[in-house]
PDB file of C-alpha atoms in Angstrom:
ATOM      1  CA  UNK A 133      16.512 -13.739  -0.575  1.00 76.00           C
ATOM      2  CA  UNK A 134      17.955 -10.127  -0.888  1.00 89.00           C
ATOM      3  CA  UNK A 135      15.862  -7.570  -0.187  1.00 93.00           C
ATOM      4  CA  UNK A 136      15.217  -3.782  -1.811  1.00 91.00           C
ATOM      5  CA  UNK A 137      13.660  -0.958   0.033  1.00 94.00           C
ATOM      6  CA  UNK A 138      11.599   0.565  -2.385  1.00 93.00           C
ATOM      7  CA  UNK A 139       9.818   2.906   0.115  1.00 95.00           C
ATOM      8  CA  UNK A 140       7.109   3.494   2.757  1.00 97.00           C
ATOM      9  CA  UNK A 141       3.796   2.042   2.553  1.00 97.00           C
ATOM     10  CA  UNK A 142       1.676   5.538   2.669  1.00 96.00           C
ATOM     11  CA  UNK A 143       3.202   6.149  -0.125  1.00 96.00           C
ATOM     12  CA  UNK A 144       0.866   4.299  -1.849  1.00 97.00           C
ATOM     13  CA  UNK A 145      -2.893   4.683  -1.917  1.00 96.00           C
ATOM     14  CA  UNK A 146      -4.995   2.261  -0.328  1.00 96.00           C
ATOM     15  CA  UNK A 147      -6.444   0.445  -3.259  1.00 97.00           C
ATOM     16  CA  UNK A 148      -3.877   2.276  -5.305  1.00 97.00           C
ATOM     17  CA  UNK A 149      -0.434   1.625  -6.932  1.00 98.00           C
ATOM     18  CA  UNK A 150       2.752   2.445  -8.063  1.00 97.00           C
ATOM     19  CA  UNK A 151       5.334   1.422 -10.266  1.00 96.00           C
ATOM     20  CA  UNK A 152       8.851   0.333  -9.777  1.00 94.00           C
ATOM     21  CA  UNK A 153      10.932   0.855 -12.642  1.00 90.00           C
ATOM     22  CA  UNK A 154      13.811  -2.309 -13.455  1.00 79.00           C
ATOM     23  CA  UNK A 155      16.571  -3.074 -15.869  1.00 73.00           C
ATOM     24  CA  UNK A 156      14.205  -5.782 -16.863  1.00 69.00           C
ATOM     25  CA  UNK A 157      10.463  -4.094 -16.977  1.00 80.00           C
ATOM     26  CA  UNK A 158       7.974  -2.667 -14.889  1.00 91.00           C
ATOM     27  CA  UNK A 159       6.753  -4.011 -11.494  1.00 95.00           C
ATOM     28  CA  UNK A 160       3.696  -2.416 -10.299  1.00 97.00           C
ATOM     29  CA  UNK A 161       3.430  -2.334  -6.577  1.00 98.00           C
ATOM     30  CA  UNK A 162      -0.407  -2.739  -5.179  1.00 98.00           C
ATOM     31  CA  UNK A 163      -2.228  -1.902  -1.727  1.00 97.00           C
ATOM     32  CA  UNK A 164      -5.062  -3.023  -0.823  1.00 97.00           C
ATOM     33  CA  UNK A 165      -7.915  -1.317   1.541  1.00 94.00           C
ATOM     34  CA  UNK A 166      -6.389  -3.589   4.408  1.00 92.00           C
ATOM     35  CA  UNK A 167      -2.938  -2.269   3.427  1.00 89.00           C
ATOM     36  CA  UNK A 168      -1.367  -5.386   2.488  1.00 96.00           C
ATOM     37  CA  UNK A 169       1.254  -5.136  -0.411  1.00 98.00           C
ATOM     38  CA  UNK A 170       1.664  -7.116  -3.323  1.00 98.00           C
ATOM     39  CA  UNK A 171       3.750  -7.000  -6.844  1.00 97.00           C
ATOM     40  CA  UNK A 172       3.256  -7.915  -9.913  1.00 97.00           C
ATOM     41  CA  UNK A 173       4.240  -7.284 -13.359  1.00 95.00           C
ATOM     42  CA  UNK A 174       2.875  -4.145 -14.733  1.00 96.00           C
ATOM     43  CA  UNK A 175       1.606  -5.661 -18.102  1.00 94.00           C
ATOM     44  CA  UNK A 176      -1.336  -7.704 -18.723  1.00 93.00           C
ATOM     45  CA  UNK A 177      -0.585 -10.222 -20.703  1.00 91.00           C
ATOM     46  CA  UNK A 178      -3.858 -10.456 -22.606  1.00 82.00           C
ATOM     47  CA  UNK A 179      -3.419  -6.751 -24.228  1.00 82.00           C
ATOM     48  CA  UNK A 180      -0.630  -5.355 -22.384  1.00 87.00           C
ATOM     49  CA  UNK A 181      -2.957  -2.580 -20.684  1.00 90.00           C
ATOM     50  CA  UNK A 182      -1.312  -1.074 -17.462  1.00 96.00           C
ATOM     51  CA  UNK A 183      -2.410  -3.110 -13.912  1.00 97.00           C
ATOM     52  CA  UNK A 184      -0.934  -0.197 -11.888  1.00 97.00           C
ATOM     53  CA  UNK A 185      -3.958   1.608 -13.451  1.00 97.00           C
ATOM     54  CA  UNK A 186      -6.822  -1.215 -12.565  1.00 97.00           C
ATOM     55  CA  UNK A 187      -8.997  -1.042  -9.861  1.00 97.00           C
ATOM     56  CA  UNK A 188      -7.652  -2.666  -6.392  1.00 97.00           C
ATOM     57  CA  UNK A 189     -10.215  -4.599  -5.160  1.00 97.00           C
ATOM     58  CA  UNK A 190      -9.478  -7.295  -1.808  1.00 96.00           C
ATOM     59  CA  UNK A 191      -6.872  -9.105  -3.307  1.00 97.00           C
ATOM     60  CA  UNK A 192      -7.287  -8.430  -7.293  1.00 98.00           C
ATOM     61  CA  UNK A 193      -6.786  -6.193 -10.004  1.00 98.00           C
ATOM     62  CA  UNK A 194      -8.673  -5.542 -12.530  1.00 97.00           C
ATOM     63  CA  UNK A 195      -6.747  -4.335 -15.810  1.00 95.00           C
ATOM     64  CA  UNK A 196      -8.206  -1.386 -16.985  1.00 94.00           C
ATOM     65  CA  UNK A 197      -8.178  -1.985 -20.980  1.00 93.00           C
ATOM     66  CA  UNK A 198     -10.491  -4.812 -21.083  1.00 88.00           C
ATOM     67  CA  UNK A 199     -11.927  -5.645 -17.349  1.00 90.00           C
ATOM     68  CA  UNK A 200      -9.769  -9.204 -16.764  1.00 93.00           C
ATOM     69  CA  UNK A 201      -9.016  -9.458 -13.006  1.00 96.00           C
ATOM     70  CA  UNK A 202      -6.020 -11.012 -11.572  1.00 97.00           C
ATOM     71  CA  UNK A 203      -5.503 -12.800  -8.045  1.00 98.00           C
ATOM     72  CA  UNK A 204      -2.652 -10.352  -6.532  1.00 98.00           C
ATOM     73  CA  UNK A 205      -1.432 -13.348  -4.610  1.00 97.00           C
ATOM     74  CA  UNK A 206      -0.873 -15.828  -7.641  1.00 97.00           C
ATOM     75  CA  UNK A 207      -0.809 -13.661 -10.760  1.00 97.00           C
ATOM     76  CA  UNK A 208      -3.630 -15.841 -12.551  1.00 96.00           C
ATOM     77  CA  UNK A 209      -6.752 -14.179 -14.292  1.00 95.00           C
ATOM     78  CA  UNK A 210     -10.426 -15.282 -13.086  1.00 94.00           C
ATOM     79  CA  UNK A 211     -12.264 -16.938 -15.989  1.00 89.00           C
ATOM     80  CA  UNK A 212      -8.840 -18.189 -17.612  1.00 86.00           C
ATOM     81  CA  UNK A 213      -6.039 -20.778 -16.918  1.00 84.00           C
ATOM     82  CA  UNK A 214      -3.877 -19.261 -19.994  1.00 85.00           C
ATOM     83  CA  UNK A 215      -3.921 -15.557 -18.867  1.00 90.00           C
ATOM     84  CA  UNK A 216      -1.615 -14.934 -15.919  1.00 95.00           C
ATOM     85  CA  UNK A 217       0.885 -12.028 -14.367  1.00 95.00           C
ATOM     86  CA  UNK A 218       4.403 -12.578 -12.728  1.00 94.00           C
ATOM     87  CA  UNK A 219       4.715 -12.190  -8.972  1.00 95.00           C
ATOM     88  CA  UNK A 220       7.006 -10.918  -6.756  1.00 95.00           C
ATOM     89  CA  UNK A 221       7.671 -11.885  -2.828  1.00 96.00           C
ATOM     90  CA  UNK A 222       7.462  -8.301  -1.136  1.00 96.00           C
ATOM     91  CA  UNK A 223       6.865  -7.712   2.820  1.00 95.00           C
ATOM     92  CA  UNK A 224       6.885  -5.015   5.083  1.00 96.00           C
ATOM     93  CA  UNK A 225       9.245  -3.931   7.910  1.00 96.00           C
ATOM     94  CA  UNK A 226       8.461  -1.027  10.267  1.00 96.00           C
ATOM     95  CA  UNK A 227       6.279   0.911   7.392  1.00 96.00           C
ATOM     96  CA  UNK A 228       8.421  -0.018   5.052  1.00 97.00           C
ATOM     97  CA  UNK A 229       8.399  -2.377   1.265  1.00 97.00           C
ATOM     98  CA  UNK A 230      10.915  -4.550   0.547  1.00 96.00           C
ATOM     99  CA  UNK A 231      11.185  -6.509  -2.748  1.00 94.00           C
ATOM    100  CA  UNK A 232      13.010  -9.515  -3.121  1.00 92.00           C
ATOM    101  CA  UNK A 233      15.815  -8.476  -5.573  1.00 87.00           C
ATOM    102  CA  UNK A 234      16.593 -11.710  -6.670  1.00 85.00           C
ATOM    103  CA  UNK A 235      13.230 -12.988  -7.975  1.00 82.00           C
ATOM    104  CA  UNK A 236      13.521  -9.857 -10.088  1.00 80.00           C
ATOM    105  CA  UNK A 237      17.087 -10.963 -11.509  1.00 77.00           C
ATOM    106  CA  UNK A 238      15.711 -14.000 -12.441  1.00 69.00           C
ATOM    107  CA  UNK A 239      12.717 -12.660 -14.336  1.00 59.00           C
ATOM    108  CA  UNK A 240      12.214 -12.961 -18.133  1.00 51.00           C
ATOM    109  CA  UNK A 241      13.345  -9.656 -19.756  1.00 43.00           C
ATOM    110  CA  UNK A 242       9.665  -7.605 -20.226  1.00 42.00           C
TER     111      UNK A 242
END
């Protein structure tokens, strides 16, 4: 794996998010209230509402056009096998989040 600093944990929210802008689409970057990090793609795939704007909540998100929540640690949507987000292998290292830069080369373009 190659890994991308894409900056310090505090600053994100807990239970917040950002997004991290790529050649290939939007990767929204989630903490939760035990400030663990995950990624995902930014998109829902149901109606393409924002996830960086959901509501963090343990290890979910739910989208904030149309209430679907998605496991942070798989991608897939409660309720639904056909509904489900991209993931991304991020970690932390002395405050800070890395992203593993190749998973996001070999994403789908968004």
């Amino acid at each position: 794996m190659s890994w991308i600093d894409i900056g310090h944990i505090d600053n994100i929210p807990l239970r917040g998010a950002r997004v991290v802008k790529t050649h290939l689409g939007c990767v929204a970057i989630f903490r939760t209230a035990e400030a663990e990090v995950f990624a995902t793609s930014d998109r829902c795939p149901h109606e393409g509402g924002p996830l960086s704007e959901g509501i963090v909540h343990g290890n979910a998100v739910t989208c904030p056009l149309h209430s679907l929540v998605f496991d942070l640690n798989t991608g897939q949507a409660q309720g639904t096998d056909e509904e489900k987000v991209a993931t991304y292998p991020v970690r932390l290292e002395s405050g800070r989040i890395l992203i593993d830069a190749t998973a996001l080369k070999s994403r789908s373009a968004a």
